[in-house]
XYZ file of C-alpha atoms in Angstrom:
206
model
C 50.706 40.664 111.036
C 53.820 41.516 112.914
C 55.906 44.690 113.333
C 59.459 44.564 113.837
C 60.988 47.807 115.795
C 64.705 48.323 116.005
C 67.123 51.350 116.609
C 68.340 53.454 113.887
C 70.169 56.143 115.650
C 69.731 58.180 118.983
C 66.439 60.103 117.728
C 64.966 57.502 115.133
C 63.554 53.964 114.946
C 63.359 51.427 112.276
C 59.929 50.017 111.833
C 59.164 46.930 109.305
C 56.306 44.990 108.344
C 55.289 43.191 105.246
C 53.042 45.477 103.058
C 49.536 45.970 103.783
C 47.696 49.048 102.784
C 45.592 49.371 106.050
C 49.125 49.078 108.176
C 50.505 51.717 105.910
C 47.698 54.381 106.367
C 47.941 53.289 110.290
C 51.832 54.401 110.299
C 51.265 57.504 108.283
C 49.488 58.689 111.197
C 52.914 59.062 113.356
C 54.585 62.532 113.518
C 57.395 62.841 111.504
C 57.210 59.455 109.786
C 59.343 58.977 106.831
C 59.721 55.610 104.498
C 63.116 54.831 103.796
C 62.879 53.268 100.069
C 66.192 52.074 99.888
C 65.915 49.904 102.840
C 62.340 49.371 102.699
C 61.849 50.534 105.754
C 59.479 52.907 107.672
C 61.404 55.386 110.321
C 59.884 57.083 113.241
C 60.944 59.377 115.821
C 62.911 57.953 118.616
C 60.229 59.709 121.393
C 57.629 58.363 124.063
C 55.044 60.066 122.208
C 55.853 58.139 118.948
C 56.243 55.034 120.630
C 53.009 55.336 122.236
C 51.239 55.958 118.923
C 53.190 52.730 117.376
C 51.287 50.910 120.231
C 47.862 52.533 120.266
C 47.662 52.388 116.161
C 48.787 49.082 116.156
C 46.842 47.512 119.246
C 46.388 43.967 118.431
C 49.282 43.331 116.302
C 52.308 41.858 117.574
C 55.083 44.081 117.933
C 58.697 42.629 117.994
C 61.248 44.915 119.569
C 64.837 44.107 119.177
C 66.892 42.797 122.395
C 69.120 45.151 122.658
C 66.624 48.313 122.168
C 64.306 46.787 124.801
C 67.327 46.719 127.439
C 68.360 50.427 126.333
C 65.173 51.936 126.528
C 62.746 51.373 129.301
C 59.886 52.735 127.036
C 59.690 49.413 125.424
C 59.942 47.305 129.002
C 56.625 46.816 130.156
C 58.155 46.447 133.784
C 58.548 50.185 133.821
C 55.639 51.339 131.313
C 53.572 53.947 131.895
C 50.662 50.953 132.868
C 52.588 50.808 136.121
C 50.571 53.874 137.168
C 53.633 55.264 139.263
C 51.560 57.217 141.727
C 52.117 61.132 142.374
C 53.558 61.341 145.899
C 54.921 63.457 148.548
C 58.819 64.251 148.971
C 60.646 65.568 151.651
C 63.542 64.770 153.963
C 61.841 61.972 155.863
C 60.778 60.377 152.555
C 64.186 61.204 151.388
C 65.988 59.234 153.994
C 64.180 55.906 153.636
C 64.452 56.235 150.152
C 68.242 56.478 150.562
C 68.289 53.733 153.165
C 66.427 51.513 150.901
C 69.019 52.289 148.125
C 71.692 51.425 150.229
C 70.354 48.118 151.526
C 70.189 47.095 147.815
C 73.608 47.567 147.051
C 72.923 50.924 145.117
C 76.528 52.746 144.854
C 76.618 56.499 145.959
C 76.832 58.084 142.460
C 73.398 56.251 141.928
C 71.562 56.949 144.797
C 72.451 60.831 144.390
C 71.054 60.462 140.862
C 68.016 58.774 141.956
C 67.150 60.884 144.725
C 67.721 63.891 142.141
C 65.306 62.243 139.576
C 62.609 61.802 142.075
C 62.784 65.403 143.473
C 62.563 66.702 139.902
C 60.054 64.776 139.157
C 57.794 65.875 142.228
C 58.653 69.328 141.596
C 57.367 69.015 137.597
C 54.374 67.473 139.298
C 53.749 70.448 141.861
C 53.957 72.938 138.784
C 51.425 71.260 136.715
C 48.753 70.876 139.338
C 46.067 70.015 136.653
C 44.429 66.803 137.921
C 46.305 64.609 135.577
C 46.210 60.707 136.608
C 49.150 58.823 137.104
C 49.668 57.545 134.076
C 49.405 60.651 131.938
C 51.479 62.413 134.605
C 54.353 59.887 133.584
C 53.694 60.154 130.091
C 53.861 64.173 130.333
C 56.891 64.158 132.517
C 58.813 61.558 129.831
C 57.905 64.152 127.111
C 59.207 66.761 129.095
C 62.430 65.531 129.226
C 62.658 64.658 125.677
C 61.691 68.111 124.584
C 64.493 69.351 126.884
C 66.922 67.306 124.861
C 67.655 65.062 127.682
C 69.433 61.614 126.248
C 67.075 58.524 126.229
C 69.669 56.940 129.048
C 68.586 59.996 131.196
C 64.953 59.120 130.667
C 65.560 55.565 131.411
C 66.932 56.346 134.768
C 64.129 58.840 135.437
C 61.843 56.023 134.940
C 63.910 53.774 137.005
C 64.121 55.776 139.758
C 60.252 56.500 140.200
C 59.620 52.904 139.454
C 61.813 51.841 142.253
C 60.626 54.619 144.450
C 56.738 53.602 143.961
C 57.428 49.988 144.580
C 60.236 49.955 147.144
C 58.994 52.931 149.487
C 55.919 54.727 148.516
C 53.858 51.550 148.559
C 55.409 50.140 151.500
C 54.677 53.490 153.620
C 51.134 53.478 152.554
C 51.020 50.025 153.558
C 52.180 50.629 156.692
C 49.933 53.942 157.403
C 46.833 51.595 156.287
C 48.130 49.001 158.555
C 48.687 51.558 161.685
C 44.914 52.928 160.773
C 43.521 49.441 160.718
C 44.728 48.567 163.948
C 43.810 52.039 165.681
C 40.447 51.303 164.339
C 40.669 47.665 165.454
C 41.454 48.910 169.045
C 38.793 51.664 168.960
C 36.400 48.845 168.582
C 37.611 46.696 171.273
C 37.370 49.503 173.537
C 33.879 50.184 172.386
C 32.845 46.275 172.869
C 34.424 46.443 176.496
C 32.338 49.419 177.236
C 29.294 47.941 176.177
C 29.672 44.640 178.106
C 30.399 46.636 181.269
C 27.089 48.909 180.395
C 25.316 45.533 180.027
C 26.512 43.940 183.336
C 26.253 46.997 185.110
C 22.059 47.223 183.907
C 19.637 45.570 186.426
């Protein structure tokens, strides 16, 4: 069995599939779902929560997403899906400068750079307020729902996810890698010093 998902309007999605009693029972578990009899299609809220429910309930079922919807909404894009495990990270002026520099090197406009910095800053502030031990995946889910509950547009949420993904991949992980390499180098230097001292001690032993 397969499912086809397309956009209805700013707040809802259409979900189509051939009639199957088990699948009908599953989609009825999605909060806010509605059967549109004249179009013979199910309608569900256009929220990250509903989308996650859809994928969870129909795990193992082939889900086809309209190409335009895929481009418009990052929630359907595997590259920026919550499974990316975007980390919870620090945010200060030094890190911000690195972020801005990386964006500039890749040709982003001043307007986009400012927007991305604001998005990362807001996410960090949200994380600090939560402080409840959530893992990265659940924190991204929680933040996406937080934005949608504030009536933020889907394009705004998409921008937030894109900014966080860019930061995680191009800045955060690079910084962690550099720190790790520095730690390894320090450890290797320390081991070399210990080895040299051991050699000297052995040579001086009668």
